[in-house]
mmCIF file of C-alpha atoms in Angstrom:
data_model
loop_
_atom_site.group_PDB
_atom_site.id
_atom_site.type_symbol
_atom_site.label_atom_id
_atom_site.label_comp_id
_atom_site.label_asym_id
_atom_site.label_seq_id
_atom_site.Cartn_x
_atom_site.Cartn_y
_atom_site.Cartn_z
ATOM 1 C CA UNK A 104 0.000 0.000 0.000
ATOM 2 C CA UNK A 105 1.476 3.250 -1.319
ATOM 3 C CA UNK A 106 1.495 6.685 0.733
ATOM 4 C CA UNK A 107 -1.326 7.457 -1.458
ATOM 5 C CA UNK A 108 -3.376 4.440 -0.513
ATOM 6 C CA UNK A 109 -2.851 4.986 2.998
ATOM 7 C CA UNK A 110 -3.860 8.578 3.031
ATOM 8 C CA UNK A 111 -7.081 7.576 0.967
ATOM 9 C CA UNK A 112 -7.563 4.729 3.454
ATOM 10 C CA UNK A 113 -7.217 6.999 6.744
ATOM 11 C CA UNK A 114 -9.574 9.873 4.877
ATOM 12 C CA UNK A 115 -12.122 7.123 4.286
ATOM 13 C CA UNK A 116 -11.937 5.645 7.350
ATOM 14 C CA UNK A 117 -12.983 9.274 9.006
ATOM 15 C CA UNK A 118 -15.597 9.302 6.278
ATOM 16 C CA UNK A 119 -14.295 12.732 4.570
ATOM 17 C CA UNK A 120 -12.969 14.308 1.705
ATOM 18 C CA UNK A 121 -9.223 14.908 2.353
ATOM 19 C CA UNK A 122 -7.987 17.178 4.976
ATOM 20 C CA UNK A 123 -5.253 20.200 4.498
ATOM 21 C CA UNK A 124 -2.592 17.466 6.423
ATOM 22 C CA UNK A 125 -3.161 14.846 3.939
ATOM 23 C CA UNK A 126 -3.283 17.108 1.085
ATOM 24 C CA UNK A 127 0.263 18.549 1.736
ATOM 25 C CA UNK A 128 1.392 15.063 2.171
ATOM 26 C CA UNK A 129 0.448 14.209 -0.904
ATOM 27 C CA UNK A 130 1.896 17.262 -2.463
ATOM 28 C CA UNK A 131 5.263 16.690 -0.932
ATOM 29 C CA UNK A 132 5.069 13.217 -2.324
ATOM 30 C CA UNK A 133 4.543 14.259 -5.557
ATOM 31 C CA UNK A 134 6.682 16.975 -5.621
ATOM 32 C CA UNK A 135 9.286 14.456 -5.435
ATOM 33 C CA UNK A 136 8.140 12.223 -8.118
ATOM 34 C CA UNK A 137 11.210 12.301 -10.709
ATOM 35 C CA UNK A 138 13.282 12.371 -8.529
ATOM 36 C CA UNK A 139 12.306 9.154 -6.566
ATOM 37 C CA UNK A 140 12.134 7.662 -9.844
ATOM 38 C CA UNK A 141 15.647 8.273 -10.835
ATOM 39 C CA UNK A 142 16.624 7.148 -7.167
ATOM 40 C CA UNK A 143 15.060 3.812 -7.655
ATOM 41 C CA UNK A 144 16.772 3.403 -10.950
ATOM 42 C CA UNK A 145 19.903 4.289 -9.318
ATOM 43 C CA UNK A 146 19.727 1.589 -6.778
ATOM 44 C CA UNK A 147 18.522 -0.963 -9.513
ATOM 45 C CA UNK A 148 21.830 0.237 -11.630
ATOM 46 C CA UNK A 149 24.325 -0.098 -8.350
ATOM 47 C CA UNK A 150 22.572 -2.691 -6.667
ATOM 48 C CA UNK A 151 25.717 -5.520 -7.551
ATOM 49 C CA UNK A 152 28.006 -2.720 -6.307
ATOM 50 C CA UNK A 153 25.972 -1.943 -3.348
ATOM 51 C CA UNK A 154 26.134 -5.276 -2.388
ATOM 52 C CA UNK A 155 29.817 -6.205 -3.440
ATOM 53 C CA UNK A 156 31.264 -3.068 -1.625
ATOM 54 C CA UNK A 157 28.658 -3.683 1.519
ATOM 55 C CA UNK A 158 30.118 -7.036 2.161
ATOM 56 C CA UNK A 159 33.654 -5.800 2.308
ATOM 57 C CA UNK A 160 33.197 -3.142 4.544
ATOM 58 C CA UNK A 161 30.708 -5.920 6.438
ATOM 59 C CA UNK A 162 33.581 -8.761 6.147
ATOM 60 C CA UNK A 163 36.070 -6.023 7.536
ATOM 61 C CA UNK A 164 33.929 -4.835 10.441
ATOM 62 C CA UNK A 165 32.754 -8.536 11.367
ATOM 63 C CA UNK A 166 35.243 -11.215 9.817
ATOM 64 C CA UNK A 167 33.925 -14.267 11.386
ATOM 65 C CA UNK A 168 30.225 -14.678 9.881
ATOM 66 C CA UNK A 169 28.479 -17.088 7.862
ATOM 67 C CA UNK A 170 28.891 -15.292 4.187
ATOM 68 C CA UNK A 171 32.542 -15.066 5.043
ATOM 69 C CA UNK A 172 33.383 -18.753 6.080
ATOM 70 C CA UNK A 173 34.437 -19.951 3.112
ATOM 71 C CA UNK A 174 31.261 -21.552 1.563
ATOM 72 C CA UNK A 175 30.361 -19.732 -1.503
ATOM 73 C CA UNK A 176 27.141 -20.746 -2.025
ATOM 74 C CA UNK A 177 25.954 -19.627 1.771
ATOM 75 C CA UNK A 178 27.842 -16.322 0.833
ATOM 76 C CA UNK A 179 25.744 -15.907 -2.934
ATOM 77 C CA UNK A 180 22.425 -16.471 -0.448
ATOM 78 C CA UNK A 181 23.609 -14.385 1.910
ATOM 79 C CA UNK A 182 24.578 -11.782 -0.933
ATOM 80 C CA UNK A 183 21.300 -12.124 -2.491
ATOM 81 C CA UNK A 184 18.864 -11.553 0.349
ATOM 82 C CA UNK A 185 21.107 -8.029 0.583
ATOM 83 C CA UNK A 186 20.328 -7.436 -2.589
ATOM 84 C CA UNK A 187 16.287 -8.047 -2.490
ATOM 85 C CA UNK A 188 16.801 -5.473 0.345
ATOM 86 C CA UNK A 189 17.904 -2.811 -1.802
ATOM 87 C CA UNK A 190 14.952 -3.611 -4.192
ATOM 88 C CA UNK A 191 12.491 -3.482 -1.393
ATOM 89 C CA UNK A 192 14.445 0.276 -0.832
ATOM 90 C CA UNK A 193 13.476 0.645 -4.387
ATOM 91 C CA UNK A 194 10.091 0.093 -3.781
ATOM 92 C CA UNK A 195 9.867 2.728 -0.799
ATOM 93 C CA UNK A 196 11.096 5.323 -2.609
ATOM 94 C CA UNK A 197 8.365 4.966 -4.903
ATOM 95 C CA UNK A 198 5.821 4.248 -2.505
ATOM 96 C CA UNK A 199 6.248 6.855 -0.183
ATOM 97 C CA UNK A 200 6.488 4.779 2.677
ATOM 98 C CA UNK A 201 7.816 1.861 4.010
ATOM 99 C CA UNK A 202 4.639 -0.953 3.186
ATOM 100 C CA UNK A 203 6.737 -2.754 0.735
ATOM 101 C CA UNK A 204 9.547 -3.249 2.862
ATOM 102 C CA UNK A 205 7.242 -3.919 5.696
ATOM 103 C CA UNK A 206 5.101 -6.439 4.619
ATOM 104 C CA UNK A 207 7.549 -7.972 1.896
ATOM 105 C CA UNK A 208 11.051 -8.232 3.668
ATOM 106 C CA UNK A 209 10.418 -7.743 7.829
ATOM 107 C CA UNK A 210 7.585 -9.360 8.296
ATOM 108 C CA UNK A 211 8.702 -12.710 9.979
ATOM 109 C CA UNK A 212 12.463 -11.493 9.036
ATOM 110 C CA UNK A 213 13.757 -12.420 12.771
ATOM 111 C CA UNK A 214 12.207 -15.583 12.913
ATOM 112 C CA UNK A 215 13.747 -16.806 9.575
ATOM 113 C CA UNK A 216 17.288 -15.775 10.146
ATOM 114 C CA UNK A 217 17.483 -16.958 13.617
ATOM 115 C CA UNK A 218 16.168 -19.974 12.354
ATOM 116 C CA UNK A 219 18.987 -20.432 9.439
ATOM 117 C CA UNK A 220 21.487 -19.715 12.027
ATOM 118 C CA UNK A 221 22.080 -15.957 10.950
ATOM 119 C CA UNK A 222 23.438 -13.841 13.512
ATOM 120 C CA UNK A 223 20.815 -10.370 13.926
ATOM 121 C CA UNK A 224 23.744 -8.321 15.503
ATOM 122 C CA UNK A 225 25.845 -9.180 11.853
ATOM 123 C CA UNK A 226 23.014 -8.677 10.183
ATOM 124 C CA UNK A 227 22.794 -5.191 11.389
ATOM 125 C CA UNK A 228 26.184 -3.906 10.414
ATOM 126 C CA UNK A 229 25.948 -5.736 7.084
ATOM 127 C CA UNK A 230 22.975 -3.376 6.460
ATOM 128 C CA UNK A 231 24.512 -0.312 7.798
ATOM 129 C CA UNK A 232 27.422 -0.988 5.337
ATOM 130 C CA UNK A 233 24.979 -1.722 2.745
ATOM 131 C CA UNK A 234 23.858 2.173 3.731
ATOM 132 C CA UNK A 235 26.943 3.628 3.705
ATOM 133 C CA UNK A 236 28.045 2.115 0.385
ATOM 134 C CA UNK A 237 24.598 3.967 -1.266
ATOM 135 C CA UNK A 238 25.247 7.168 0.630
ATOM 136 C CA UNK A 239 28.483 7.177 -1.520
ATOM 137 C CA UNK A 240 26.768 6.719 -4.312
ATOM 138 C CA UNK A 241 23.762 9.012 -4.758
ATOM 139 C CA UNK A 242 23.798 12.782 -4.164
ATOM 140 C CA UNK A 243 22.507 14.231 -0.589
ATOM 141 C CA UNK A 244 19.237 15.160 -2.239
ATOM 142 C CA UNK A 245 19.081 11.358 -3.706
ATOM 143 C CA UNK A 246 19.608 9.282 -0.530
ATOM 144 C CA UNK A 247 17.435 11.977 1.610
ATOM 145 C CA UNK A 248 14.909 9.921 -0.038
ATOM 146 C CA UNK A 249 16.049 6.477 0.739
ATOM 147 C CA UNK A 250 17.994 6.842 4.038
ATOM 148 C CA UNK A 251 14.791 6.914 6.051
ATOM 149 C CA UNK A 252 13.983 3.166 4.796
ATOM 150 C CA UNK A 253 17.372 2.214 5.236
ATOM 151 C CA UNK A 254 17.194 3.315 8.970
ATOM 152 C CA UNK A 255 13.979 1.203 8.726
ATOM 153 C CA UNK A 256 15.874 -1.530 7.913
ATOM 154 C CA UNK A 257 18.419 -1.347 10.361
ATOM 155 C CA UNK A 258 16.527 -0.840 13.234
ATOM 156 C CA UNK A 259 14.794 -4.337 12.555
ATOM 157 C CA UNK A 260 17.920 -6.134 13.355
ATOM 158 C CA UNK B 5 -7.993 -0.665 -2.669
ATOM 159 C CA UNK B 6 -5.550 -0.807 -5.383
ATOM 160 C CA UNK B 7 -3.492 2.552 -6.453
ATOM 161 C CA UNK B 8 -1.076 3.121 -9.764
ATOM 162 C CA UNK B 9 2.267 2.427 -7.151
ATOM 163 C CA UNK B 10 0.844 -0.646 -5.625
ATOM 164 C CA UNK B 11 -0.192 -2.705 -8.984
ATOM 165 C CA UNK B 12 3.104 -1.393 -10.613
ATOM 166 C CA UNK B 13 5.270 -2.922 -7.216
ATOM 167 C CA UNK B 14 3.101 -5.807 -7.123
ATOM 168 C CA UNK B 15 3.724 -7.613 -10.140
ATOM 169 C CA UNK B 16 7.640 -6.670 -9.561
ATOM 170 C CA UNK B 17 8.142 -8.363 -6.610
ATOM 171 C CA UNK B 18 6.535 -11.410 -7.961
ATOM 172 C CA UNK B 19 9.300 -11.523 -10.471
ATOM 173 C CA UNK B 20 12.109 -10.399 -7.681
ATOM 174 C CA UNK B 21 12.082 -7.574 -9.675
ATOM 175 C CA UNK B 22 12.919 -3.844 -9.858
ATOM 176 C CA UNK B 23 10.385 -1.710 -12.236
ATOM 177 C CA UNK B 24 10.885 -2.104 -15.442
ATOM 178 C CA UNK B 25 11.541 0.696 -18.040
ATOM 179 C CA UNK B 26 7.957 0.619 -18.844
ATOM 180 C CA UNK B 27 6.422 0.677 -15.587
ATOM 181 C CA UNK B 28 8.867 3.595 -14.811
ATOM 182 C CA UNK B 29 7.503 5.330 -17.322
ATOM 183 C CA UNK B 30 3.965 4.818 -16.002
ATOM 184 C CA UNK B 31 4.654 6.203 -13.097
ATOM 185 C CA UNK B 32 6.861 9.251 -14.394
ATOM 186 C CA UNK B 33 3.102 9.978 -15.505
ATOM 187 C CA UNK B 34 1.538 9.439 -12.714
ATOM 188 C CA UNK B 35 3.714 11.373 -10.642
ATOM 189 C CA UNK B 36 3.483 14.615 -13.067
ATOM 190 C CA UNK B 37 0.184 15.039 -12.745
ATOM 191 C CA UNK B 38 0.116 14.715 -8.786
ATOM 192 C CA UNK B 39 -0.076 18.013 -8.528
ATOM 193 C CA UNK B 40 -2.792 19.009 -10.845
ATOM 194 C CA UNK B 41 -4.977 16.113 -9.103
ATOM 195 C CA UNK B 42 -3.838 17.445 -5.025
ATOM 196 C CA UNK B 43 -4.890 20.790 -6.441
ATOM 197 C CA UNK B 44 -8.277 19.383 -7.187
ATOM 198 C CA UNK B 45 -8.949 17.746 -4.634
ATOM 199 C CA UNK B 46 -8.248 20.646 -2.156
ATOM 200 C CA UNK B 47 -10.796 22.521 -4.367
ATOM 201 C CA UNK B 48 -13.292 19.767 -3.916
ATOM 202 C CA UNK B 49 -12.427 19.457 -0.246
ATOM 203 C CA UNK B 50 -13.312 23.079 0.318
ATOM 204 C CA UNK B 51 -16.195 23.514 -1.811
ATOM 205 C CA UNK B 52 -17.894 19.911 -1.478
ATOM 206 C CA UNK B 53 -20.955 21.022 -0.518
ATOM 207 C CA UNK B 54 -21.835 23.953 -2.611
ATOM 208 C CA UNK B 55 -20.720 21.447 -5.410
ATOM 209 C CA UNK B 56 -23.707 19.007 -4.643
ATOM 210 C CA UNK B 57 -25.998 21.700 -4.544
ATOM 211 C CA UNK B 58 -25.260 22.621 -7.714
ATOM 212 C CA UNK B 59 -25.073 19.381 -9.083
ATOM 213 C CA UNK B 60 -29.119 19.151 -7.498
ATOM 214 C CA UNK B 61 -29.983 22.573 -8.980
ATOM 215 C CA UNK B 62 -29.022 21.068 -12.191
ATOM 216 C CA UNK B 63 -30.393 18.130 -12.293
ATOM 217 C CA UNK B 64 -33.001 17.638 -9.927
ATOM 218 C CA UNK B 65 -34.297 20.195 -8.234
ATOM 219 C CA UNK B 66 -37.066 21.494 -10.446
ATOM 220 C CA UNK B 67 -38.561 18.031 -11.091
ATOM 221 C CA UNK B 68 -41.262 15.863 -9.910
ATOM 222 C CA UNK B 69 -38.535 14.164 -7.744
ATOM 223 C CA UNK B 70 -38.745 16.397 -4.856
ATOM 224 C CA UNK B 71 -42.788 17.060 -5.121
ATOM 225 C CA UNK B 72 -44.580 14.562 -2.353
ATOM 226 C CA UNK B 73 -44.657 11.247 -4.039
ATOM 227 C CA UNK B 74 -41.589 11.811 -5.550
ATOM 228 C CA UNK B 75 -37.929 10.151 -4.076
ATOM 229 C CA UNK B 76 -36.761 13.139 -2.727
ATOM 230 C CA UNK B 77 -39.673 14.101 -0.493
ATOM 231 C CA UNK B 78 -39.890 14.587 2.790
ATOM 232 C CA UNK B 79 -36.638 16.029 3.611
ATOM 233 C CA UNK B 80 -35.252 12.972 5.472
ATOM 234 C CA UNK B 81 -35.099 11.653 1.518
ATOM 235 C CA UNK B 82 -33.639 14.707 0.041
ATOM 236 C CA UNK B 83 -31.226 14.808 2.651
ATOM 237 C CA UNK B 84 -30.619 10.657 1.946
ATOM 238 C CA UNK B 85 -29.850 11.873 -1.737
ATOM 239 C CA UNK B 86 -27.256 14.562 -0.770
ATOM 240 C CA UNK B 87 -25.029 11.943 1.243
ATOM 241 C CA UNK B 88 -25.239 9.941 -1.432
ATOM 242 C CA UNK B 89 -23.893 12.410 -3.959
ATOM 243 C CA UNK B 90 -21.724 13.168 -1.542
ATOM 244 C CA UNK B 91 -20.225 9.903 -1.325
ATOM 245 C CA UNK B 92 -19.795 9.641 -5.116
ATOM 246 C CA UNK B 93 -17.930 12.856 -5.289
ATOM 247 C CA UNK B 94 -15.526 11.988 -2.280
ATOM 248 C CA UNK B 95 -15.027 8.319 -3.863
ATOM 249 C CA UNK B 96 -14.625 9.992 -6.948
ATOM 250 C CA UNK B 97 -12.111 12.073 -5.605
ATOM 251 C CA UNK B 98 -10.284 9.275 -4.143
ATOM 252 C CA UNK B 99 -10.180 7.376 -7.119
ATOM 253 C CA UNK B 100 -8.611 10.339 -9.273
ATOM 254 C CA UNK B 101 -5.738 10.635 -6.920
ATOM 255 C CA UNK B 102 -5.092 6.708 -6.875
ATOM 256 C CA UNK B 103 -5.339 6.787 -10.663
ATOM 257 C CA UNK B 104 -7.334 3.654 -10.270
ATOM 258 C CA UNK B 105 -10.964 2.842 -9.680
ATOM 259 C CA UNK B 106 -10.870 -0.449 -7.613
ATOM 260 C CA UNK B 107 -11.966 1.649 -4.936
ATOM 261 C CA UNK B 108 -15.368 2.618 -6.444
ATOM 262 C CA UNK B 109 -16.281 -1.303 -7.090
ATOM 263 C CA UNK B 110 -15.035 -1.965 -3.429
ATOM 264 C CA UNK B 111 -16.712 1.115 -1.187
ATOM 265 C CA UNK B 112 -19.359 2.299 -3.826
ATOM 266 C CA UNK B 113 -20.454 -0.229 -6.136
ATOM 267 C CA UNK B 114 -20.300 -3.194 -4.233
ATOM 268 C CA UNK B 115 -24.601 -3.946 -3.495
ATOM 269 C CA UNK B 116 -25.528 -0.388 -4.431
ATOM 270 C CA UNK B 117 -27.490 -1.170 -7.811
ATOM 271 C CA UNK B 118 -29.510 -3.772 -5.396
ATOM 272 C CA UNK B 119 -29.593 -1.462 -2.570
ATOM 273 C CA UNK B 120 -31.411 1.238 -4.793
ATOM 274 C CA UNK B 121 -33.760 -1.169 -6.433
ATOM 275 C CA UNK B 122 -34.398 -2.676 -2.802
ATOM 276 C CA UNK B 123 -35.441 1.144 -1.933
ATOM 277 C CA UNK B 124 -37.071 2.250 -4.957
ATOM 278 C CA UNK B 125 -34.905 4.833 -5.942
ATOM 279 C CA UNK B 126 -35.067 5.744 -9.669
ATOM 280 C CA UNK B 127 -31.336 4.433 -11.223
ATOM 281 C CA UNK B 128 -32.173 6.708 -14.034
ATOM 282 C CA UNK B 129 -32.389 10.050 -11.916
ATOM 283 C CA UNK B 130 -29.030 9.341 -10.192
ATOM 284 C CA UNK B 131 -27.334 9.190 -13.445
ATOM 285 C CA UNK B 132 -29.280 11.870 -13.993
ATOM 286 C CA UNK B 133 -27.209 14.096 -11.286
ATOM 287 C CA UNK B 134 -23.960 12.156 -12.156
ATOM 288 C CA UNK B 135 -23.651 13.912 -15.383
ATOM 289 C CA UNK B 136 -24.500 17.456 -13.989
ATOM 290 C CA UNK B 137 -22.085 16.923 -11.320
ATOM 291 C CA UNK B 138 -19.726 16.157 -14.068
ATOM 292 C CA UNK B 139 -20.471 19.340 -15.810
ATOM 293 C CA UNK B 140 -20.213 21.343 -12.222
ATOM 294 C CA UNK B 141 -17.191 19.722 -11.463
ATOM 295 C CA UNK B 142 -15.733 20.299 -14.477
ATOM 296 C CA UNK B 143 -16.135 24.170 -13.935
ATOM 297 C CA UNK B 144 -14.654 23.730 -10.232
ATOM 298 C CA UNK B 145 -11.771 22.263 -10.839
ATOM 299 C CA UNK B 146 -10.894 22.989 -14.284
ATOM 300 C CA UNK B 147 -11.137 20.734 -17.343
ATOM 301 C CA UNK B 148 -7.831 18.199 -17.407
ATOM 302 C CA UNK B 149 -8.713 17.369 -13.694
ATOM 303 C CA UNK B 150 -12.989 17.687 -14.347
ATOM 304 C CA UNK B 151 -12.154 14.755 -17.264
ATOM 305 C CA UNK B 152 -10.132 12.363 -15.158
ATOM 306 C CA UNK B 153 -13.097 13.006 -12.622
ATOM 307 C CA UNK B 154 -15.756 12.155 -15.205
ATOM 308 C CA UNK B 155 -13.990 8.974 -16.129
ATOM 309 C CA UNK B 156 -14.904 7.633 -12.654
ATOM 310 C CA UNK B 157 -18.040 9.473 -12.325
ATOM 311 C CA UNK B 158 -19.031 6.982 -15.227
ATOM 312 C CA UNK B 159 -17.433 3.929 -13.750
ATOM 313 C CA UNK B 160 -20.305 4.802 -11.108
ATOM 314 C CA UNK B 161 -22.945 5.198 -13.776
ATOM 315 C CA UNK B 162 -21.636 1.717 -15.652
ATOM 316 C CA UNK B 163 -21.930 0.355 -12.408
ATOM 317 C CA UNK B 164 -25.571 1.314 -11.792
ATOM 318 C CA UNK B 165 -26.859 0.533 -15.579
#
């Protein structure tokens, strides 16, 4: 569910036409549009770097964890889940909010990684390193629009 | 409800996808005319009601409807007909800012053809009002927002025929 979707849902819900709040939401949302697009292409066009950078930085920070043991196909899965988390960034950006990451990629998160043995603490600094890789790589006005959803992220671990 | 964002992200993710060029694109769109449909909306939101009675004046006002025997008599039944055209102008509202109208077949049009024939009301008279409040909206908020509005002003009127 998109920013918009939830603003229509909470005017509905009140029974009203929009108020002056969720109209300036909306206009800041929109305001933003090409630019949120071109963010979301950016981190579709880095997302290999993203995630190849991230894990050094992660590997250098926290050398003993499972993507850096030595089996390469735990380190591709490991690898990859970083990389759906970018997408689900991608998604954000053009929602508005953080839904998609929500309900897509946090939702049951904890229980799933403590289950395959993943460390939540690693986890954590492999994301912030994820973050810190993008800051590098989109302008200030750029990752003002993602940050927020990669703090989202990072505060689930 | 469904919005543009949502059923472009949807089918994405199902694919472990980002958006392609093409849904981009869609949404480029739909994002640069956000601001012509916020502006409209603010219009409707402050001038809802003088809105609907225009829309009556226009369409039903003068007419048998509101003499005694007619579905707008007493005044608890006019007054049932001005929520109602309020609802389809706030849903209609909705709608144009989604860019979608899933929301009209789930909030408006979901029993309301059955609902009216249940009560008596004449279909033909609300359609009636539908396309004046078309024409009044049209002058409110300006013709490229008044069009998108009429587009789901006559999903409601498909929905009712």
């Amino acid at each position: 569910m998109s920013l918009v979707a939830q603003v229509i849902a909470q005017s509905d819900a009140a029974d009203r036409f929009l108020s002056s709040a969720e109209l300036n939401k909306l206009e800041e949302f929109f305001s933003k549009g090409a630019l949120r697009i071109q963010v979301a292409q950016k981190l579709a066009a880095n997302e290999r770097k993203i995630v190849e950078e991230g894990s050094k930085r992660f590997w250098a920070k926290c050398p003993n964890t499972p993507s850096n043991r030595g089996d390469a196909q735990k380190t591709a899965l490991c690898q990859r889940d970083q990389a759906w988390y970018i997408r689900l960034i991608s998604y954000c950006v053009l929602a508005g909010n953080d839904k998609p990451l929500e309900d897509i990629g946090l939702n049951g998160m904890r229980e799933m990684y403590v289950s395959l043995g993943v460390p939540l603490n690693n986890l954590r600094i492999a994301m912030t390193s994820l973050k810190e890789v993008t800051a590098g790589l989109l302008s200030a006005e750029e990752m003002a629009l993602a940050a927020p959803y990669f703090d989202r992220l990072i505060r689930a671990f | 409800m469904q919005d543009t964002i949502t059923a472009l992200i949807n089918p994405a993710d199902a694919q472990g996808q980002y958006l392609s060029d093409a849904a981009l694109n869609q949404l480029r769109q739909y994002f640069e005319r956000g601001m012509m449909r916020v502006k409209a909306a603010a219009t409707i939101s402050a001038t809802a009601s003088q809105i609907i009675s225009r829309t009556v004046a226009k369409s039903l006002l003068y007419g048998d409807i509101t003499l005694p025997g007619g579905n707008m008599y007493p005044t608890r039944r006019y007054a049932a007909c001005l929520r109602d055209l309020n609802y389809f102008l706030r849903y209609a509202t909705y709608a144009m800012l989604a860019a979608d109208p899933s929301i009209l077949d789930e909030r408006v049009l979901n029993g309301l053809k059955e609902t009216y024939q249940t009560l008596g009301v004449p279909i033909d008279r609300v359609v009636q009002a539908l396309n004046a409040m078309k024409e009044v909206l049209n002058e409110t908020v300006g013709s490229e927002a008044g069009q998108e509005l009429a587009g789901y002003l006559d999903h409601i009127i498909a929905g009712l025929s």
